[in-house]
XYZ file of C-alpha atoms in Angstrom:
758
model
C -11.880 -12.169 -9.197
C -14.064 -14.024 -11.745
C -17.712 -14.223 -10.905
C -18.682 -17.707 -11.576
C -22.015 -19.265 -12.364
C -22.978 -22.833 -12.962
C -22.335 -24.157 -15.574
C -19.050 -22.463 -16.130
C -17.538 -22.043 -19.560
C -14.409 -23.622 -18.196
C -16.239 -26.787 -16.483
C -15.018 -28.800 -19.441
C -11.412 -27.841 -19.570
C -9.261 -30.531 -20.899
C -5.621 -31.062 -20.644
C -3.594 -32.066 -23.652
C 0.105 -33.342 -22.584
C 2.832 -33.298 -25.168
C 3.980 -36.202 -26.960
C 7.486 -37.628 -25.570
C 9.178 -36.694 -28.653
C 7.670 -33.190 -28.554
C 9.440 -32.505 -24.908
C 12.430 -30.977 -23.776
C 14.804 -34.026 -22.752
C 18.068 -34.922 -21.633
C 17.376 -33.039 -18.251
C 18.587 -34.742 -14.736
C 16.339 -33.032 -11.698
C 17.649 -35.774 -9.301
C 19.843 -33.769 -7.337
C 17.654 -30.802 -6.988
C 17.255 -29.673 -3.040
C 14.163 -28.758 -1.319
C 13.367 -25.131 -1.635
C 10.592 -22.818 -1.426
C 11.292 -21.022 -4.689
C 10.413 -22.091 -8.084
C 12.536 -24.377 -10.215
C 10.852 -23.162 -13.643
C 10.194 -19.996 -15.064
C 8.610 -18.928 -18.468
C 8.415 -15.574 -20.281
C 7.105 -15.014 -23.644
C 10.576 -15.856 -25.210
C 12.209 -18.193 -23.074
C 11.766 -21.186 -20.303
C 14.556 -21.406 -17.646
C 14.921 -24.303 -15.236
C 17.407 -25.201 -12.143
C 19.844 -27.627 -13.722
C 20.581 -30.893 -11.392
C 23.613 -31.791 -13.497
C 25.754 -29.053 -11.911
C 24.913 -26.707 -8.963
C 24.188 -23.055 -9.663
C 23.475 -23.724 -13.274
C 20.371 -23.070 -15.070
C 19.013 -24.472 -18.286
C 17.503 -21.871 -20.973
C 15.499 -22.747 -24.006
C 13.427 -20.415 -26.461
C 9.630 -21.165 -25.719
C 8.926 -21.833 -29.358
C 11.603 -24.318 -29.707
C 10.901 -26.361 -26.676
C 8.606 -28.765 -28.643
C 11.319 -29.486 -31.022
C 14.757 -29.698 -29.277
C 16.579 -32.012 -26.980
C 19.242 -29.385 -26.227
C 19.200 -26.421 -24.130
C 21.991 -23.695 -23.018
C 23.193 -23.759 -19.608
C 23.744 -20.693 -17.604
C 26.391 -20.736 -14.880
C 25.001 -18.320 -12.373
C 25.963 -19.175 -8.742
C 28.334 -20.916 -6.826
C 26.093 -22.766 -4.920
C 22.255 -24.335 -5.492
C 19.781 -21.960 -7.305
C 16.879 -21.673 -5.007
C 14.701 -19.348 -7.005
C 14.438 -17.848 -10.533
C 11.831 -15.616 -12.390
C 11.797 -13.821 -15.649
C 10.867 -10.056 -15.378
C 6.870 -9.577 -16.122
C 7.824 -6.702 -18.222
C 11.354 -7.378 -19.940
C 11.003 -10.863 -21.546
C 14.763 -11.508 -21.655
C 15.847 -10.449 -18.146
C 15.992 -13.128 -15.488
C 16.466 -13.087 -11.844
C 18.095 -15.924 -9.812
C 18.463 -16.602 -6.150
C 20.863 -18.818 -4.379
C 22.484 -20.624 -1.276
C 25.330 -18.155 -1.853
C 23.411 -15.480 -0.505
C 23.284 -13.145 -3.633
C 20.553 -12.483 -6.490
C 21.743 -11.967 -9.873
C 20.176 -10.251 -12.897
C 20.876 -11.703 -16.429
C 20.197 -10.282 -19.818
C 19.630 -13.432 -22.352
C 19.891 -12.032 -25.857
C 18.447 -14.029 -28.880
C 19.658 -13.589 -32.458
C 17.535 -15.300 -34.931
C 16.350 -18.019 -32.615
C 19.950 -18.880 -31.414
C 20.533 -18.210 -27.639
C 23.763 -16.278 -26.542
C 24.242 -16.610 -22.872
C 26.165 -13.796 -21.154
C 29.365 -14.553 -19.027
C 28.529 -12.423 -16.408
C 25.475 -10.913 -14.827
C 24.102 -7.438 -15.323
C 23.730 -6.623 -11.677
C 24.839 -8.711 -8.871
C 23.059 -8.171 -5.598
C 24.933 -9.241 -2.350
C 23.240 -7.525 0.289
C 21.586 -10.373 2.067
C 22.616 -11.818 5.513
C 21.456 -15.569 4.562
C 20.442 -17.820 1.835
C 17.874 -16.070 -0.546
C 14.770 -18.446 -0.821
C 12.331 -16.367 -2.991
C 13.020 -13.718 -5.671
C 10.092 -11.911 -7.112
C 9.746 -8.940 -9.696
C 7.373 -6.090 -8.639
C 4.623 -6.617 -10.650
C 4.274 -3.114 -11.917
C 7.264 -1.101 -11.045
C 10.660 -1.294 -13.122
C 13.736 -1.961 -10.999
C 12.534 -3.464 -7.800
C 13.119 -7.042 -6.858
C 11.903 -8.479 -3.862
C 13.752 -11.222 -1.837
C 13.163 -13.476 0.994
C 16.149 -14.404 3.018
C 15.962 -16.005 6.461
C 13.760 -13.812 8.759
C 13.519 -10.714 6.602
C 11.700 -9.643 2.845
C 14.097 -6.817 1.217
C 12.582 -4.850 -1.735
C 16.166 -4.122 -3.708
C 16.412 -1.168 -6.167
C 18.545 -2.589 -9.016
C 19.677 0.864 -9.775
C 21.338 1.646 -6.526
C 21.829 -2.210 -5.872
C 20.761 -1.218 -1.959
C 17.710 -2.415 -0.028
C 15.054 0.205 -0.602
C 12.387 -1.276 1.919
C 13.025 -3.991 4.565
C 10.419 -6.136 6.320
C 11.801 -7.456 9.678
C 8.580 -8.550 11.516
C 9.264 -12.198 11.463
C 10.254 -14.503 14.402
C 11.188 -17.194 11.925
C 12.097 -18.077 8.545
C 10.023 -16.596 5.675
C 8.702 -19.446 3.546
C 6.607 -17.639 0.896
C 5.930 -14.184 -0.435
C 3.365 -13.417 -3.221
C 2.176 -9.509 -4.551
C -1.200 -8.354 -5.322
C -1.338 -7.773 -9.049
C -1.486 -3.730 -8.678
C 1.670 -3.897 -6.649
C 0.081 -2.001 -3.513
C 0.148 -5.238 -0.797
C 2.642 -8.344 -0.176
C 1.463 -11.021 1.488
C 3.911 -13.633 3.249
C 4.078 -16.843 5.007
C 6.690 -17.902 7.498
C 7.638 -20.805 9.736
C 5.938 -19.380 12.900
C 2.573 -20.474 11.125
C 1.477 -16.619 10.656
C 0.290 -15.158 7.670
C 1.147 -11.374 7.109
C -0.425 -8.811 4.847
C 2.078 -6.073 4.448
C 1.919 -2.649 2.895
C 5.749 -2.202 2.285
C 5.608 1.577 1.803
C 4.201 1.669 5.420
C 6.121 -1.091 7.066
C 4.657 -0.645 10.336
C 1.129 -1.432 8.910
C 1.069 -5.198 8.939
C -1.889 -7.506 9.240
C -1.553 -10.884 11.027
C -3.518 -14.079 10.855
C -2.962 -17.731 12.209
C -2.389 -19.959 9.229
C -1.863 -23.498 8.923
C -1.428 -25.600 12.172
C 1.746 -27.116 11.096
C 5.558 -25.350 10.330
C 6.233 -27.886 7.964
C 6.074 -25.825 4.576
C 3.378 -23.303 3.224
C 3.122 -21.441 0.375
C 0.838 -18.129 -0.439
C -0.373 -16.624 -3.834
C -2.526 -13.407 -4.269
C -5.323 -13.883 -6.429
C -4.762 -10.995 -9.139
C -6.041 -7.500 -8.492
C -8.760 -8.873 -6.032
C -8.671 -8.781 -2.073
C -8.323 -12.504 -1.786
C -5.396 -14.731 -1.547
C -4.447 -18.357 -1.177
C -2.390 -20.133 1.240
C -1.054 -23.642 1.253
C 0.124 -25.891 4.248
C -0.305 -28.667 6.557
C -2.876 -29.028 9.577
C -1.639 -30.780 13.004
C -2.206 -34.521 11.294
C -0.232 -33.535 8.477
C -3.071 -33.187 5.851
C -2.463 -30.824 3.207
C -4.916 -27.740 3.341
C -5.613 -24.880 0.992
C -7.483 -21.802 2.431
C -8.724 -18.614 0.677
C -8.429 -15.625 2.583
C -10.088 -12.010 2.473
C -7.169 -9.563 3.094
C -10.039 -7.217 4.219
C -10.897 -9.517 7.102
C -8.215 -11.978 8.471
C -9.963 -13.191 11.287
C -10.711 -16.491 9.778
C -10.269 -17.961 6.316
C -13.248 -17.904 3.680
C -12.811 -21.416 2.878
C -10.617 -24.388 3.749
C -10.096 -27.652 1.621
C -8.133 -30.538 2.605
C -6.469 -32.882 0.003
C -5.305 -35.943 1.898
C -1.583 -36.642 3.158
C 1.429 -36.380 1.401
C 4.846 -35.296 1.841
C 4.895 -32.158 -0.932
C 3.269 -28.961 -0.051
C 0.555 -28.073 -2.623
C 1.846 -25.051 -4.721
C -0.816 -22.907 -6.619
C -0.899 -21.321 -9.852
C -3.455 -18.608 -10.485
C -4.742 -17.051 -13.739
C -6.177 -14.016 -12.848
C -7.946 -13.550 -16.210
C -9.971 -16.651 -15.697
C -10.387 -17.335 -12.205
C -8.632 -20.757 -12.659
C -6.026 -22.075 -10.343
C -3.762 -25.070 -10.594
C -2.444 -27.061 -7.821
C 0.810 -29.170 -7.830
C 3.022 -30.476 -5.511
C 6.582 -31.963 -5.699
C 6.423 -35.892 -5.869
C 2.744 -35.652 -7.043
C 1.809 -37.416 -10.271
C -1.194 -35.391 -10.997
C -2.338 -31.732 -11.490
C -5.654 -30.495 -10.079
C -7.609 -27.780 -11.635
C -9.970 -25.512 -9.733
C -11.995 -22.317 -10.465
C -12.049 -19.658 -7.560
C -14.959 -17.638 -6.955
C -15.912 -14.671 -4.614
C -19.061 -16.434 -3.694
C -19.908 -19.763 -2.163
C -18.685 -22.418 -2.976
C -15.385 -20.426 -3.460
C -13.469 -23.589 -4.785
C -15.032 -25.564 -7.575
C -12.632 -28.549 -8.815
C -12.791 -29.030 -12.659
C -10.492 -31.592 -13.320
C -7.254 -33.671 -12.119
C -4.868 -34.493 -14.522
C -2.597 -37.460 -14.173
C 1.282 -37.271 -15.284
C 3.397 -40.107 -16.355
C 6.273 -38.846 -13.910
C 6.384 -37.567 -10.542
C 6.827 -33.703 -11.081
C 9.763 -31.654 -9.548
C 8.363 -28.213 -10.423
C 5.764 -26.193 -12.573
C 5.067 -22.906 -13.727
C 2.621 -20.731 -15.991
C 3.296 -19.426 -19.439
C 2.063 -15.766 -19.913
C -1.209 -15.509 -21.455
C 0.227 -13.645 -24.379
C 1.541 -16.998 -25.717
C -1.869 -18.510 -26.011
C -2.796 -20.195 -29.142
C -6.395 -18.735 -29.224
C -7.257 -20.639 -32.530
C -7.373 -23.535 -30.461
C -9.362 -21.987 -27.368
C -5.897 -22.554 -25.425
C -6.582 -20.850 -22.101
C -3.731 -21.978 -19.992
C -0.349 -23.423 -20.633
C 1.790 -25.227 -17.882
C 5.451 -26.280 -18.123
C 5.998 -29.259 -15.829
C 9.665 -30.099 -14.875
C 9.815 -33.910 -14.194
C 12.885 -36.292 -13.521
C 14.115 -36.242 -17.085
C 12.087 -33.641 -19.097
C 10.289 -30.415 -19.463
C 6.842 -31.031 -20.527
C 4.407 -28.512 -22.159
C 0.559 -28.837 -21.199
C -2.047 -26.923 -22.785
C -5.322 -26.400 -21.130
C -8.156 -25.835 -23.757
C -11.670 -25.304 -23.616
C -13.869 -27.240 -26.352
C -15.475 -25.125 -28.767
C -17.167 -26.442 -32.023
C -15.738 -23.525 -33.879
C -12.094 -23.539 -33.860
C -9.680 -21.422 -35.653
C -11.423 -18.167 -34.640
C -10.891 -15.675 -31.564
C -13.449 -16.467 -28.782
C -13.631 -13.295 -26.789
C -15.744 -14.775 -23.752
C -12.522 -16.986 -23.213
C -9.853 -14.176 -23.369
C -10.732 -10.834 -21.178
C -8.211 -8.478 -21.667
C -4.866 -9.441 -20.103
C -1.810 -8.036 -18.591
C -0.033 -6.271 -21.423
C 3.955 -7.025 -20.448
C 4.537 -3.321 -19.652
C 6.017 -1.526 -16.445
C 3.267 1.054 -15.455
C 5.717 3.131 -13.412
C 9.171 3.530 -12.422
C 10.509 2.023 -8.814
C 11.293 5.497 -7.433
C 7.752 6.509 -8.665
C 6.526 3.662 -6.434
C 8.575 4.150 -3.612
C 7.411 7.587 -3.632
C 4.013 6.704 -3.071
C 2.619 6.700 -6.819
C 0.345 3.685 -8.041
C -1.508 3.022 -11.401
C -3.755 0.544 -12.697
C -2.432 -2.944 -14.227
C -1.595 -2.316 -18.010
C -3.819 -4.400 -19.967
C -4.242 -5.590 -24.008
C -6.163 -7.705 -25.980
C -4.505 -11.219 -27.229
C -6.870 -11.371 -30.462
C -4.017 -11.520 -33.132
C -6.232 -9.833 -35.654
C -7.109 -7.120 -33.695
C -3.722 -5.938 -32.253
C -4.885 -2.965 -29.941
C -4.002 -1.415 -26.427
C -6.826 -1.771 -23.968
C -6.269 1.129 -22.089
C -3.756 4.069 -21.700
C -3.052 3.750 -18.162
C -2.708 6.816 -15.859
C -1.438 7.746 -12.600
C -3.301 6.857 -9.558
C -1.701 8.584 -6.782
C -4.735 10.851 -6.808
C -7.840 10.551 -8.671
C -6.440 12.319 -11.398
C -6.404 12.024 -15.554
C -9.060 11.613 -17.803
C -10.715 8.388 -18.183
C -9.007 6.398 -20.726
C -11.860 4.257 -22.017
C -11.264 1.338 -24.628
C -12.011 2.364 -28.135
C -11.673 -0.476 -30.706
C -9.257 -0.018 -33.861
C -12.171 0.003 -36.005
C -13.926 2.691 -34.194
C -10.826 4.961 -34.190
C -10.173 4.399 -38.114
C -14.103 5.108 -38.887
C -13.980 8.062 -36.971
C -10.770 9.348 -38.509
C -11.620 8.382 -42.192
C -14.655 10.978 -41.677
C -12.143 13.504 -40.880
C -9.978 12.643 -43.846
C -7.222 12.230 -41.125
C -4.649 9.309 -40.831
C -4.454 8.389 -37.076
C -1.522 7.150 -34.774
C -2.060 6.115 -31.207
C -0.571 8.621 -29.152
C 1.851 7.300 -26.384
C 1.177 7.976 -22.834
C 4.485 8.449 -21.611
C 7.014 11.021 -20.651
C 9.733 12.985 -22.763
C 13.285 12.129 -22.196
C 13.712 15.364 -19.825
C 10.999 14.210 -17.688
C 8.375 16.564 -18.973
C 4.922 15.459 -20.292
C 5.001 14.266 -24.022
C 4.142 17.000 -26.319
C 1.578 14.615 -28.029
C -2.133 15.909 -27.435
C -4.324 13.479 -25.903
C -7.681 12.560 -28.117
C -10.587 14.605 -27.543
C -13.455 12.386 -26.120
C -17.201 12.797 -25.928
C -19.293 10.520 -24.018
C -22.660 9.843 -23.602
C -24.828 7.168 -21.532
C -25.903 4.247 -23.531
C -27.962 1.050 -23.165
C -27.715 0.015 -27.049
C -26.326 -3.198 -27.569
C -25.660 -4.371 -24.027
C -26.041 -7.884 -23.156
C -27.947 -6.720 -20.388
C -30.580 -5.014 -22.309
C -33.013 -7.459 -21.879
C -32.769 -7.829 -18.338
C -35.919 -8.977 -16.508
C -36.779 -9.341 -12.707
C -38.702 -11.891 -11.111
C -40.184 -11.189 -7.579
C -39.882 -13.721 -4.840
C -42.989 -15.682 -3.794
C -45.031 -13.970 -0.898
C -43.590 -16.674 1.494
C -40.057 -14.972 1.549
C -41.719 -11.727 2.003
C -42.740 -9.754 5.302
C -46.054 -8.247 4.401
C -47.207 -6.452 7.819
C -45.036 -3.899 8.427
C -47.314 -1.202 9.886
C -45.263 1.388 11.600
C -42.016 1.871 9.380
C -40.268 4.992 9.984
C -40.675 7.270 7.013
C -39.258 10.622 8.458
C -35.708 9.753 8.650
C -33.292 12.568 6.625
C -32.685 12.220 2.844
C -29.068 10.816 3.661
C -30.683 7.521 5.261
C -31.784 4.670 3.262
C -34.231 3.620 5.681
C -33.539 -0.040 4.995
C -30.572 -2.149 5.256
C -29.939 -5.954 5.028
C -27.062 -8.377 4.787
C -26.972 -12.161 4.735
C -28.054 -12.661 8.267
C -30.161 -9.622 9.491
C -32.608 -7.433 8.089
C -32.780 -3.705 10.050
C -35.381 -1.009 9.340
C -36.350 2.311 11.511
C -39.624 2.511 13.409
C -41.919 5.208 14.074
C -41.474 7.156 17.292
C -38.914 9.334 19.182
C -36.989 6.606 21.070
C -34.894 5.658 17.927
C -36.287 2.085 17.835
C -34.475 -0.024 14.781
C -36.066 -3.367 14.085
C -33.808 -6.449 13.540
C -35.312 -9.518 12.093
C -33.813 -12.498 10.028
C -33.011 -11.503 6.533
C -33.200 -15.062 5.022
C -36.639 -16.162 5.618
C -40.278 -14.655 5.196
C -42.600 -14.576 8.017
C -45.224 -12.407 9.534
C -44.348 -9.972 12.050
C -46.102 -10.132 15.570
C -48.557 -7.673 16.151
C -47.323 -6.542 19.550
C -43.556 -5.449 20.362
C -41.125 -5.909 17.500
C -37.566 -7.237 18.193
C -35.636 -3.909 18.244
C -32.664 -1.918 19.914
C -33.606 1.502 21.440
C -31.463 4.495 20.795
C -33.188 6.651 23.231
C -33.066 9.687 20.703
C -34.219 10.056 16.910
C -32.093 8.056 14.317
C -30.697 9.913 11.563
C -28.518 6.825 9.682
C -27.590 3.297 10.092
C -25.658 0.907 8.373
C -24.160 -2.754 8.872
C -20.659 -3.692 8.903
C -19.654 -5.371 5.625
C -17.395 -7.619 7.691
C -19.301 -8.594 10.641
C -23.031 -9.302 10.023
C -23.658 -9.059 13.695
C -22.653 -5.121 13.933
C -24.866 -2.258 13.233
C -23.513 1.230 13.596
C -26.274 4.023 14.323
C -25.668 7.706 13.997
C -28.307 9.517 16.306
C -29.399 13.435 16.700
C -27.727 13.686 20.241
C -24.190 13.589 18.236
C -23.545 10.095 19.482
C -22.846 6.943 17.103
C -23.727 3.791 18.872
C -22.241 0.553 17.725
C -24.622 -2.621 18.307
C -23.910 -6.217 18.378
C -26.729 -8.694 17.645
C -26.612 -11.519 19.932
C -26.409 -15.208 18.828
C -30.206 -16.172 17.782
C -31.229 -12.291 17.351
C -32.773 -9.496 19.243
C -35.438 -10.666 21.046
C -38.689 -8.475 21.598
C -38.951 -6.676 24.737
C -35.330 -7.470 25.398
C -33.196 -4.227 26.573
C -30.010 -4.715 24.831
C -27.189 -2.212 25.601
C -24.966 -0.844 22.723
C -21.222 -2.327 22.474
C -19.682 1.126 21.793
C -20.438 4.816 21.933
C -18.294 7.297 19.765
C -19.230 10.669 21.409
C -16.925 13.391 20.064
C -19.244 15.195 17.664
C -20.733 18.440 18.821
C -24.048 18.377 16.294
C -26.476 15.859 15.278
C -25.172 12.911 13.156
C -26.415 12.926 9.495
C -24.542 9.840 7.983
C -22.390 6.695 9.205
C -20.471 4.868 6.647
C -18.276 1.872 7.099
C -14.733 1.765 5.427
C -15.091 -0.884 2.095
C -11.822 -2.421 2.712
C -10.807 -1.975 6.399
C -12.651 -3.868 8.833
C -12.483 -1.429 11.972
C -12.824 2.223 10.094
C -15.842 3.855 10.421
C -16.713 7.397 9.016
C -19.301 9.725 10.899
C -20.488 12.985 9.327
C -22.561 15.676 11.876
C -24.624 18.436 10.564
C -22.108 20.944 11.449
C -20.251 19.761 8.163
C -17.561 17.859 10.150
C -16.301 14.378 9.152
C -14.481 11.882 11.558
C -12.948 8.875 10.931
C -12.950 6.131 13.907
C -10.675 3.425 14.895
C -13.554 1.128 16.206
C -10.693 -1.187 17.619
C -9.204 1.330 19.943
C -12.433 3.229 20.394
C -10.778 6.124 19.407
C -11.189 9.293 16.973
C -8.452 9.149 14.042
C -9.044 12.277 12.131
C -11.412 15.085 11.750
C -11.873 16.860 8.287
C -13.565 20.355 8.192
C -13.291 21.276 4.679
C -17.106 22.025 3.898
C -18.839 25.093 4.052
C -22.389 23.893 3.579
C -24.519 20.752 4.521
C -23.158 17.293 3.186
C -25.707 15.622 1.052
C -23.948 12.507 0.370
C -20.576 10.547 0.888
C -19.145 7.493 -0.891
C -15.991 5.652 -0.611
C -14.173 4.581 -3.647
C -14.205 0.756 -4.241
C -10.753 0.320 -3.360
C -11.085 2.724 -0.008
C -8.448 5.093 -1.205
C -10.824 8.003 -1.877
C -14.015 9.311 -0.841
C -16.125 11.955 -2.303
C -18.814 14.198 -1.116
C -21.358 16.494 -2.434
C -22.752 19.164 -0.369
C -25.307 22.165 -0.864
C -22.975 24.812 -2.138
C -23.413 22.528 -5.401
C -19.736 21.068 -4.983
C -18.306 17.837 -5.537
C -15.091 17.123 -3.549
C -12.598 14.341 -3.579
C -10.313 13.277 -0.645
C -7.522 11.126 -0.009
C -7.730 11.315 3.753
C -4.128 9.657 4.422
C -2.542 12.275 2.309
C -4.340 15.537 3.370
C -7.688 16.906 5.034
C -8.113 19.181 2.302
C -9.945 17.910 -0.937
C -7.840 16.624 -3.802
C -10.377 18.025 -6.391
C -13.494 20.333 -6.399
C -16.019 20.449 -9.070
C -19.668 21.983 -9.764
C -22.272 19.510 -9.359
C -26.278 19.342 -10.334
C -28.256 22.637 -10.400
C -30.566 21.417 -7.962
C -30.019 21.343 -3.980
C -32.807 19.260 -3.024
C -30.721 16.332 -2.511
C -28.105 13.963 -4.254
C -26.397 10.746 -4.234
C -23.054 9.854 -5.773
C -21.117 6.224 -6.237
C -17.948 5.474 -7.674
C -18.062 3.489 -10.853
C -16.174 1.888 -13.626
C -13.113 0.818 -11.807
C -12.983 3.948 -9.645
C -12.468 6.184 -12.458
C -15.784 7.712 -12.570
C -18.296 9.286 -10.274
C -21.889 8.904 -10.909
C -24.212 11.707 -9.587
C -27.796 11.385 -8.893
C -29.546 14.777 -8.477
C -31.872 17.488 -9.733
C -31.933 19.745 -12.758
C -32.875 23.405 -12.949
C -36.491 22.043 -14.200
C -36.514 19.826 -11.071
C -36.072 16.707 -13.212
C -34.247 13.792 -11.582
C -31.022 13.186 -13.574
C -27.858 11.641 -13.599
C -24.490 12.959 -14.151
C -21.148 10.968 -14.914
C -17.868 12.755 -13.852
C -14.531 11.787 -14.680
C -11.631 11.832 -12.147
C -10.880 15.286 -12.803
C -14.285 16.119 -11.821
C -15.144 17.355 -15.353
C -19.054 16.386 -16.454
C -18.538 13.832 -19.324
C -22.291 12.734 -19.586
C -25.739 13.406 -18.322
C -29.283 11.987 -18.462
C -32.881 13.359 -17.368
C -34.827 10.488 -16.104
C -37.966 11.860 -15.127
C -39.943 14.385 -12.531
C -40.359 13.173 -9.028
C -39.909 14.842 -5.606
C -37.559 12.073 -4.132
C -33.952 11.452 -5.062
C -33.145 8.758 -6.995
C -30.741 6.282 -5.002
C -28.072 4.231 -6.988
C -27.136 0.782 -6.538
C -24.007 -0.346 -8.519
C -22.903 -3.884 -9.556
C -19.235 -3.582 -10.210
C -19.038 -6.991 -11.906
C -21.669 -5.860 -14.688
C -21.729 -2.109 -14.654
C -25.381 -1.934 -13.844
C -26.893 0.830 -11.727
C -30.152 0.189 -10.134
C -32.217 3.316 -9.451
C -35.136 3.504 -6.909
C -36.770 6.229 -4.992
C -38.246 6.550 -1.708
C -41.620 6.987 -2.900
C -41.359 4.834 -5.931
C -43.332 1.822 -6.372
C -40.766 0.367 -8.827
C -37.140 0.465 -9.599
C -35.404 0.786 -12.896
C -32.144 -0.460 -14.334
C -29.374 1.090 -16.427
C -26.599 -0.585 -17.916
C -23.655 2.192 -17.553
C -21.358 2.097 -20.706
C -19.623 4.657 -22.503
C -19.462 5.305 -26.081
C -16.370 7.154 -27.557
C -15.822 9.528 -30.443
C -12.028 10.252 -30.737
C -10.831 12.998 -32.685
C -6.881 12.870 -32.462
C -4.730 15.832 -33.053
C -0.689 15.162 -33.682
C 1.881 17.619 -33.240
């Protein structure tokens, strides 16, 4: 999700409504029935809309001619009212339509020299639904899969077999809205029973539920791109319209809630995942609101409200690849009103026009299918293919590779200019090798680029990064009995939004817990702390619950503590909320899962890794694949994999849901004095902090095949460097336990490509 700071570059975004003579007119939308689907859809080539003149028909017009045409082609689709329609995101001429006649049809719309020739019959007719179809959605990345909501079930239909490949039937009332996460891994739904559900369709029994809006009148859901957040829209008990922002990793309550007054039409969100801009529009309203969504407070920031001349019936966003970048157009809406389809351009005011402003246009979805439907059904996943929309550059951003396991060398972006320069030095003519498969299903014979990497800080926008220490009134300056003898795997000090925890000296396993949002002087007597009755080895806060602390102890027990309201009082004998006792040796590490709220990992000195379900207070898995002491452990940012580094100088990656055996093993650093690792650069690389043969502290960068691609010696010191990685800026902060200063390093990759064609 876009990280917003004030002032935002989109705060002055302005709408430019087409003049009446530049709108598609002669449309009758008065007879359109109420539906939870879309009445309007756009691809890079066409705009399609539900036609009210005759039931079961759809109007189609070329996207480039919508400003200069009063005529449109009519596609006779169904025998009853069309409830939803959507163009295929990776085939701009393919349209899916759903209807009250309990069917879904797939249409191929050819275009010859600007003229549209509509087909007489659909290319695919899906008739496998028990009731009327309310929603039709293409899978965002897998070709040949259509998701349909019909009555109390959701079906994912394979177009090739024309049968439901997956059916979700966990509903007690009618499904009102569905939305895919941009990477195609999860699906969110809302229904008339006032429940929100997050589904993993490939594991149909794995469903998270949340109490949604308080009224069953109508609702909408929309996933915010590739992030873990989604929006829901509905009504409260007094029929006030509400918008809620949710974190799919913790559905206990919404992150943010906003009310928008009383009206009959439900607010429908339209989200641009490149910029974080969200538009809200409702049938019957005469305005469109523009917001920015942030992952940090205040979460929803209103930029503007654009009044309309007529009440709107429907709305859709145009693909980002059709934007006029020379006019700083960042979004384009098509609005269906009573008698017209009106384009509305949202532009950012800039003094310099007729040029490409890279800060307004991050790389966007490339319009390609990342994998086949069968590959996705079998558990495969790939990152979203992206490209630049700079008309002058015309380059692919990434060669996307399979992520069913952490494989394939990193496909880091290199500009066309860099590639040309590299090859001109070699006297070679280059072509971009295609990352595909041959017709027989085998890998393409085109060789991959041979790449060399190095860590670099040159020309980074963060190269002049400075720090400013807070004033002393926000510090705690009299900590005298801080525990400094904890194992090397422990960070000694942990903080969240509410509390700060650090270990104290002594054999009673005391952990002091104080407020983190203000500075004060600690009392000279007994400190507010929890007592573990034996030496503490590691502890960590729950990222989804600020009041929960997990502590691993030398007696082989993991203790889960709950901080009461008002905090821990000095001298108060608090009891742990939970004890996890299955380990046969002392605990050396505890780690919470980054995306699952109730999953905890504990690691013992006998090299055993256990995964715990805290909701059921039971062990779910035990992994014993190591032969030496585990020095460090870290989850990938998406929570799918984890990596370890042990005293046998081996790095291992695991997919615990697939196998207890490691996916990959590779050599690490030469020293065995200690190590830390963290996943970086969208989980495609591992950054390892360790020691070289000469006992210098060093950083090593490994790709997802565990091949060493870069290394840097930092300095000489006995303490291990602890990396803290900022995933938004790719900055790594490094500090050691005996250091009196911390350093920062901007982590980037510089590529030298040599292309060999066969």
